[in-house]
Coordinates of C-alpha atoms in Angstrom, one line a residue:
M246 CA 7.5 -19.9 15.9
K247 CA 6.7 -17.0 13.7
T248 CA 3.2 -15.7 13.6
A249 CA 1.3 -14.9 10.4
D250 CA 1.9 -11.2 10.9
A251 CA 5.7 -11.8 10.7
N252 CA 5.4 -12.4 7.0
R253 CA 4.4 -8.8 6.3
P254 CA 5.4 -6.3 8.9
I255 CA 4.3 -2.7 8.7
R256 CA 6.7 -0.8 6.5
V257 CA 8.4 2.4 7.7
L258 CA 10.9 3.7 5.2
S259 CA 14.3 4.7 6.3
L260 CA 15.8 7.8 4.7
G261 CA 18.1 5.4 2.9
A262 CA 15.2 3.7 1.3
L263 CA 14.0 6.8 -0.5
G264 CA 16.0 7.2 -3.6
A265 CA 16.2 9.3 -6.8
L266 CA 14.3 9.2 -10.0
S267 CA 15.6 10.9 -13.1
G268 CA 13.9 13.9 -14.7
A269 CA 10.4 14.5 -13.5
L270 CA 10.2 11.5 -11.2
L271 CA 10.3 11.7 -7.4
V272 CA 13.8 11.3 -6.0
A273 CA 15.8 10.7 -2.8
L274 CA 15.6 12.5 0.4
V275 CA 19.1 13.9 0.9
S276 CA 21.3 11.4 2.7
G277 CA 23.7 14.0 4.0
A278 CA 26.6 11.5 4.2
S279 CA 29.4 11.7 1.7
G280 CA 30.3 8.4 -0.1
R281 CA 27.0 6.8 0.7
Q282 CA 25.8 4.4 -2.0
P283 CA 22.8 5.9 -4.0
A284 CA 19.5 4.8 -2.6
P285 CA 16.9 3.0 -4.8
P286 CA 14.3 5.1 -6.6
I287 CA 11.3 6.2 -4.6
T288 CA 9.0 4.2 -6.9
E289 CA 11.0 1.1 -5.7
A290 CA 10.6 2.2 -2.1
L291 CA 6.8 2.7 -2.7
A292 CA 6.4 -0.6 -4.5
G293 CA 5.3 -2.5 -1.4
P294 CA 4.3 -4.9 -0.2
G295 CA 1.7 -2.7 1.4
M296 CA 1.7 1.1 1.9
S297 CA 4.8 2.9 2.9
V298 CA 5.2 5.4 5.7
L299 CA 7.6 8.2 5.0
P300 CA 10.1 8.7 7.8
R301 CA 10.0 11.2 10.6
L302 CA 7.2 13.4 9.4
I303 CA 3.9 13.6 11.2
Y304 CA 0.7 12.2 9.7
M305 CA -1.9 14.8 10.7
G306 CA -5.0 12.7 10.0
N307 CA -8.0 13.0 7.7
P308 CA -9.9 15.5 9.9
T309 CA -7.2 18.2 9.3
C310 CA -8.2 18.2 5.6
T311 CA -11.9 18.9 6.4
G312 CA -13.9 22.1 6.7
S313 CA -16.0 24.2 4.4
A314 CA -13.0 26.3 3.4
C315 CA -10.9 23.2 2.9
H316 CA -11.9 19.9 1.3
S317 CA -15.4 19.2 2.7
A318 CA -17.4 22.1 1.1
D319 CA -20.8 21.3 -0.2
S320 CA -19.6 22.2 -3.7
P321 CA -16.2 22.9 -5.3
S322 CA -14.9 26.3 -6.2
D323 CA -12.7 27.3 -9.2
I324 CA -9.3 27.9 -7.6
A325 CA -6.5 28.7 -10.0
G326 CA -8.4 26.9 -12.8
R327 CA -9.1 23.8 -10.8
M328 CA -12.4 22.8 -9.2
I329 CA -11.4 22.2 -5.5
G330 CA -13.2 21.9 -2.2
D331 CA -15.4 18.8 -2.0
E332 CA -12.8 16.1 -2.2
F333 CA -13.2 14.8 1.3
N334 CA -16.9 14.5 0.9
I335 CA -16.5 12.5 -2.3
W336 CA -13.9 10.3 -0.7
S337 CA -15.9 9.6 2.4
D338 CA -19.2 9.0 0.5
S339 CA -18.1 7.4 -2.7
D340 CA -14.5 6.1 -2.6
P341 CA -13.9 2.4 -1.9
H342 CA -10.7 3.3 -0.1
A343 CA -12.8 4.9 2.7
N344 CA -14.2 1.5 3.5
A345 CA -10.9 -0.3 3.6
F346 CA -10.6 -0.5 7.3
R347 CA -14.2 -1.2 8.0
S348 CA -14.0 -4.1 5.6
L349 CA -11.7 -5.9 8.0
S350 CA -14.7 -6.5 10.3
D351 CA -16.9 -8.0 7.6
D352 CA -17.7 -11.7 7.4
L353 CA -15.3 -12.4 4.6
S354 CA -12.4 -10.8 6.5
K355 CA -13.2 -12.7 9.6
Q356 CA -13.2 -16.0 7.6
I357 CA -9.9 -15.2 6.1
A358 CA -8.4 -14.3 9.4
E359 CA -9.6 -17.5 11.0
R360 CA -8.2 -19.6 8.3
L361 CA -4.8 -17.9 8.8
S362 CA -4.9 -18.0 12.6
I363 CA -5.1 -14.2 12.8
P364 CA -7.0 -13.4 16.0
D365 CA -8.2 -10.0 14.8
A366 CA -7.7 -8.5 11.4
T367 CA -8.3 -5.0 12.6
V368 CA -5.1 -5.0 14.6
S369 CA -3.0 -7.4 12.5
G370 CA 0.0 -5.7 10.8
R371 CA -0.5 -8.0 7.9
C372 CA -3.9 -6.6 7.2
L373 CA -3.4 -3.0 8.2
T374 CA -0.6 -2.5 5.8
C375 CA -3.1 -2.2 3.0
H376 CA -6.4 -1.5 4.7
T377 CA -5.3 1.7 6.5
M378 CA -2.2 3.9 6.7
P379 CA 0.0 1.9 9.1
V380 CA 1.7 4.9 10.8
P381 CA 3.7 4.2 14.0
E382 CA 2.5 6.0 17.2
P383 CA 5.4 8.5 17.2
Q384 CA 4.4 9.8 13.8
R385 CA 0.7 10.1 14.5
G386 CA -0.8 13.6 14.9
E387 CA -3.4 14.4 17.5
R388 CA -6.2 13.8 14.9
F389 CA -4.8 10.8 13.2
D390 CA -7.0 7.7 13.6
V391 CA -6.1 4.3 12.1
R392 CA -9.8 3.8 11.4
N393 CA -9.6 6.5 8.8
A394 CA -8.6 3.8 6.3
V395 CA -6.7 4.7 3.1
G396 CA -7.1 8.4 3.4
C397 CA -5.7 11.7 2.3
E398 CA -2.1 11.2 3.4
A399 CA -1.8 7.7 2.2
C400 CA -1.5 9.0 -1.3
H401 CA -0.5 12.7 -0.8
G402 CA 2.1 12.3 1.9
P403 CA 2.3 13.3 5.6
G404 CA 0.8 16.7 6.0
E405 CA 3.0 18.1 8.8
K406 CA 4.9 20.6 6.5
Y407 CA 2.4 21.4 3.7
L408 CA -0.9 21.4 5.6
E409 CA -0.9 25.1 6.3
P410 CA 0.9 26.6 3.4
H411 CA -0.9 24.7 0.7
T412 CA -4.2 26.4 1.6
A413 CA -2.9 29.6 0.0
E414 CA -4.5 30.1 -3.5
G415 CA -2.0 29.2 -6.2
W416 CA 0.5 27.6 -3.8
Y417 CA 1.1 24.6 -5.9
G418 CA 1.6 26.6 -9.0
R419 CA 4.1 28.9 -7.4
Q420 CA 6.0 25.9 -5.9
R421 CA 6.1 24.3 -9.3
E422 CA 8.0 27.3 -10.7
T423 CA 11.0 26.4 -8.5
L424 CA 10.5 22.8 -7.4
D425 CA 10.5 19.6 -9.3
A426 CA 9.0 16.5 -7.8
R427 CA 12.1 15.9 -5.7
G428 CA 11.8 19.4 -4.3
F429 CA 8.2 18.8 -3.4
L430 CA 9.1 15.7 -1.5
D431 CA 12.2 17.1 0.2
T432 CA 10.8 20.4 1.1
W433 CA 7.2 19.7 1.9
G434 CA 6.7 15.9 2.2
V435 CA 4.3 16.0 -0.7
I436 CA 4.0 12.9 -3.0
D437 CA 3.4 14.1 -6.5
T438 CA 0.4 12.1 -7.6
T439 CA 0.4 13.9 -11.0
N440 CA 3.3 11.7 -11.7
I441 CA 1.7 8.6 -13.2
S442 CA 4.6 6.3 -12.4
V443 CA 4.3 7.2 -8.7
R444 CA 0.5 6.9 -8.8
A445 CA 0.6 3.5 -10.4
T446 CA 3.3 2.2 -8.1
M447 CA 1.3 3.2 -5.0
C448 CA -1.7 1.3 -6.4
T449 CA 0.2 -1.8 -7.2
A450 CA 1.9 -1.8 -3.8
C451 CA -1.4 -3.3 -2.5
H452 CA -3.4 -4.4 -5.5
L453 CA -0.6 -6.6 -7.0
N454 CA 1.1 -7.5 -3.7
I455 CA -1.0 -10.2 -2.1
D456 CA 0.5 -13.3 -0.5
R457 CA -0.5 -16.6 -2.0
D458 CA -1.8 -17.9 1.4
L459 CA -4.2 -14.9 1.6
L460 CA -5.6 -15.9 -1.7
D461 CA -5.9 -19.5 -0.7
A462 CA -7.8 -18.3 2.4
G463 CA -10.4 -16.5 0.3
H464 CA -8.9 -13.0 -0.2
P465 CA -10.1 -11.4 -3.5
P466 CA -7.6 -12.2 -6.3
L467 CA -4.8 -10.3 -7.8
K468 CA -6.0 -8.0 -10.6
F469 CA -5.0 -4.6 -11.8
E470 CA -5.3 -2.3 -14.8
M471 CA -4.5 1.4 -14.2
F472 CA -7.2 3.0 -16.4
G473 CA -9.9 0.8 -14.8
Y474 CA -8.7 1.4 -11.3
D475 CA -8.3 5.2 -11.9
N476 CA -11.9 5.2 -12.8
Y477 CA -12.9 2.9 -10.0
V478 CA -13.8 0.2 -12.5
F479 CA -16.6 2.4 -13.8
D480 CA -18.8 1.3 -10.9
E481 CA -21.7 3.8 -10.6
G482 CA -21.5 3.6 -6.8
F483 CA -18.0 5.1 -6.8
R484 CA -16.7 8.5 -7.7
R485 CA -13.1 9.8 -7.9
H486 CA -12.3 13.1 -6.2
W487 CA -9.8 14.4 -8.7
S488 CA -9.7 15.4 -12.4
N489 CA -7.2 14.3 -15.0
P490 CA -5.8 16.6 -17.6
K491 CA -7.8 17.1 -20.8
G492 CA -6.6 17.1 -24.3
K493 CA -3.2 15.5 -23.5
M494 CA -3.8 11.8 -24.4
F495 CA -3.8 11.2 -20.7
D496 CA -5.8 8.0 -20.7
A497 CA -3.4 6.4 -23.2
R498 CA -0.4 7.4 -21.0
L499 CA -2.2 6.1 -17.9
W500 CA -2.7 2.7 -19.6
A501 CA 0.9 2.6 -20.9
V502 CA 2.6 3.5 -17.6
G503 CA 0.2 1.3 -15.8
Q504 CA 1.1 -1.7 -17.9
A505 CA 4.8 -1.2 -17.4
V506 CA 4.5 -0.7 -13.6
A507 CA 2.1 -3.6 -13.3
L508 CA 4.5 -5.9 -15.1
Q509 CA 7.3 -5.0 -12.6
A510 CA 4.9 -5.5 -9.7
A511 CA 3.7 -8.9 -11.0
K512 CA 7.3 -10.1 -11.4
A513 CA 8.1 -9.0 -7.9
Q514 CA 5.0 -10.8 -6.6
R515 CA 6.0 -14.0 -8.5
D516 CA 9.5 -13.8 -7.0
S517 CA 8.1 -13.3 -3.5
W518 CA 5.8 -16.3 -3.9
K519 CA 8.6 -18.5 -5.2
A520 CA 10.9 -17.5 -2.3
K521 CA 8.2 -18.7 0.1
G522 CA 7.7 -22.0 -1.7
W523 CA 4.3 -21.2 -3.0
D524 CA 2.7 -22.1 -6.3
V525 CA 3.5 -19.3 -8.8
A526 CA 1.2 -20.4 -11.7
D527 CA -1.3 -17.5 -11.1
A528 CA 1.5 -15.0 -10.8
E529 CA 3.1 -16.3 -14.0
A530 CA -0.2 -16.0 -15.9
L531 CA -0.6 -12.4 -14.8
I532 CA 3.0 -11.6 -16.0
R533 CA 2.1 -13.0 -19.4
I534 CA -0.9 -10.7 -19.6
Y535 CA 1.1 -7.6 -18.8
E536 CA 4.0 -8.7 -21.1
Q537 CA 1.6 -8.6 -24.0
G538 CA 0.5 -5.1 -23.1
V539 CA 4.0 -3.8 -22.6
Q540 CA 5.1 -5.2 -26.0
I541 CA 2.4 -3.1 -27.6
V542 CA 3.4 -0.1 -25.5
R543 CA 7.0 -0.5 -26.6
T544 CA 6.0 -0.9 -30.2
H545 CA 3.8 2.2 -30.5
F546 CA 5.1 4.5 -27.8
G547 CA 8.9 3.7 -28.0
S548 CA 9.7 2.6 -24.5
D549 CA 8.7 0.2 -21.7
V550 CA 10.2 2.3 -18.9
P551 CA 7.6 4.0 -16.8
G552 CA 9.5 7.3 -16.4
A553 CA 10.1 7.6 -20.1
L554 CA 6.5 6.8 -20.8
D555 CA 5.5 9.7 -18.6
R556 CA 7.2 12.0 -21.2
A557 CA 6.8 10.0 -24.4
E558 CA 5.0 11.5 -27.4
I559 CA 1.7 9.8 -27.7
T560 CA -0.5 10.8 -30.6
P561 CA -4.0 9.7 -31.6
A562 CA -2.6 7.8 -34.5
K563 CA -0.2 5.8 -32.2
A564 CA -3.0 5.3 -29.7
G565 CA -5.4 4.1 -32.3
A566 CA -2.9 1.6 -33.7
A567 CA -2.1 0.3 -30.2
A568 CA -5.9 -0.1 -29.6
K569 CA -6.3 -2.2 -32.7
D570 CA -3.3 -4.4 -31.8
L571 CA -4.5 -4.8 -28.2
A572 CA -8.0 -5.8 -29.4
A573 CA -6.4 -8.4 -31.7
L574 CA -5.1 -10.1 -28.6
A575 CA -8.7 -11.0 -27.7
A576 CA -8.5 -14.0 -30.0
G577 CA -6.0 -15.6 -27.5
A578 CA -7.6 -14.4 -24.3
S579 CA -9.1 -17.4 -22.5
T580 CA -9.8 -16.1 -19.0
P581 CA -12.1 -13.4 -17.7
L582 CA -9.2 -11.6 -16.1
H583 CA -7.2 -11.5 -19.3
M584 CA -10.2 -10.2 -21.2
E585 CA -10.9 -7.6 -18.5
V586 CA -7.4 -6.2 -18.7
L587 CA -7.6 -6.0 -22.5
A588 CA -11.0 -4.3 -22.4
Y589 CA -9.8 -1.6 -20.0
G590 CA -6.7 -1.1 -22.2
V591 CA -8.6 -0.7 -25.4
G592 CA -11.0 1.5 -23.6
A593 CA -8.2 3.8 -22.4
L594 CA -6.7 4.1 -25.8
V595 CA -10.0 4.9 -27.5
A596 CA -10.9 7.4 -24.7
A597 CA -7.7 9.2 -25.3
C598 CA -8.5 9.6 -29.0
Y599 CA -11.9 11.0 -28.1
D600 CA -10.2 13.5 -25.7
A601 CA -7.6 14.5 -28.3
K602 CA -10.3 15.8 -30.6
G603 CA -12.3 17.5 -27.8
A604 CA -15.1 15.0 -27.9
E605 CA -17.0 13.5 -24.9
L606 CA -17.3 9.8 -24.6
D607 CA -20.6 8.9 -26.2
D608 CA -23.1 6.0 -26.4
N609 CA -21.1 4.3 -29.1
F610 CA -18.1 4.2 -26.8
Y611 CA -20.0 3.1 -23.7
D612 CA -22.0 0.5 -25.5
A613 CA -18.9 -1.2 -27.0
F614 CA -16.9 -0.7 -23.8
F615 CA -19.4 -2.2 -21.5
D616 CA -20.2 -5.0 -24.0
A617 CA -16.6 -5.9 -23.8
L618 CA -16.5 -5.8 -20.0
D619 CA -19.7 -7.9 -19.8
A620 CA -18.3 -10.5 -22.2
A621 CA -15.1 -10.6 -20.1
A622 CA -17.1 -11.2 -16.9
D623 CA -19.0 -14.0 -18.6
G624 CA -15.9 -15.5 -20.1
D625 CA -17.6 -15.4 -23.5
A626 CA -14.6 -15.4 -25.8
G627 CA -16.5 -14.9 -29.0
A628 CA -18.6 -12.0 -27.8
F629 CA -15.5 -10.4 -26.3
K630 CA -13.5 -10.6 -29.5
D631 CA -16.3 -8.9 -31.4
S632 CA -16.9 -6.2 -28.8
A633 CA -13.2 -5.5 -28.4
A634 CA -12.8 -5.0 -32.1
A635 CA -15.9 -2.7 -32.2
L636 CA -14.4 -0.6 -29.4
A637 CA -11.0 -0.4 -31.1
A638 CA -12.7 0.7 -34.3
L639 CA -13.8 3.9 -32.6
A640 CA -10.2 5.1 -32.2
T641 CA -10.1 7.6 -35.1

């Protein structure tokens, strides 16, 4: 009889699983065999369920990123126009991913494990695939520790090749002169998190890939919106350790790509549940939410393809119109989750309009934004409709 862990084994990608993306997207590792069928895009390979381990390269471990001259300085330094140096400190102190492994030992995780007949969540492949980087023993460096949770290399790629050279000032800039995203991956094992499609795909690999029986056992529910998650749901207890580009409508693009990727992930989740004979009603409801967002993305930004949206022209006028259309959907939002996804979306589009004119987010924004989120949490449809409209009106 199969154990619970058999439903979700730890995923180690073969070379054939890493495929090509067009243009600026990450692409395949070279197969080296003539006549071999093209491999799927890397975004497909990273789509889950769970985090994916790149083949053959060594994962060096979080401690190799620390040190006052590396990423655990007391304060950041301006290096090639970027404030760098304290990322590890922020991650360890204020990033929810740092607690992902420890959370497997809390009371809720123990209850879930007991209900699913999992003896110990801290060693179960089914749990580790999203609560830490599930690297096989042969690919673990001397300082790698599974207890380091969702750490540096989970998002940036195994450090074996780039760990030393990337410490040179301006290294990334020089590499970008000759390497595209494929080159970064092939040459250095670096996953280019500046690519929003890849970033969103890695997020949804866990946050929109949760088995139905886990939810029935008490696991927190499926929910995802890229702008909200990129800002750690605006929880004052959390901080992100990176900076996003300024003046480039980034938050609008983040929302648009996030909606498209989330729709793909939600459909994959629905199909997985259906194949296992589980009730798909919740997954179908999530699909309908993202379909509404993607329709607005398509209408105003000209595409619903994540890679194309990475490069699409997004102007304040387009973002403002999209914000108003998205806010108008509040009239039909009947669940807190639907309202929350809409609130983050309108917030992202309005924030991009502020950024485009060089303005900081002000009290008007935060008052309307948090009013919308509060109304969503309370399931107050009337208050949510009003606050979403007030927020969208700030997109000028």
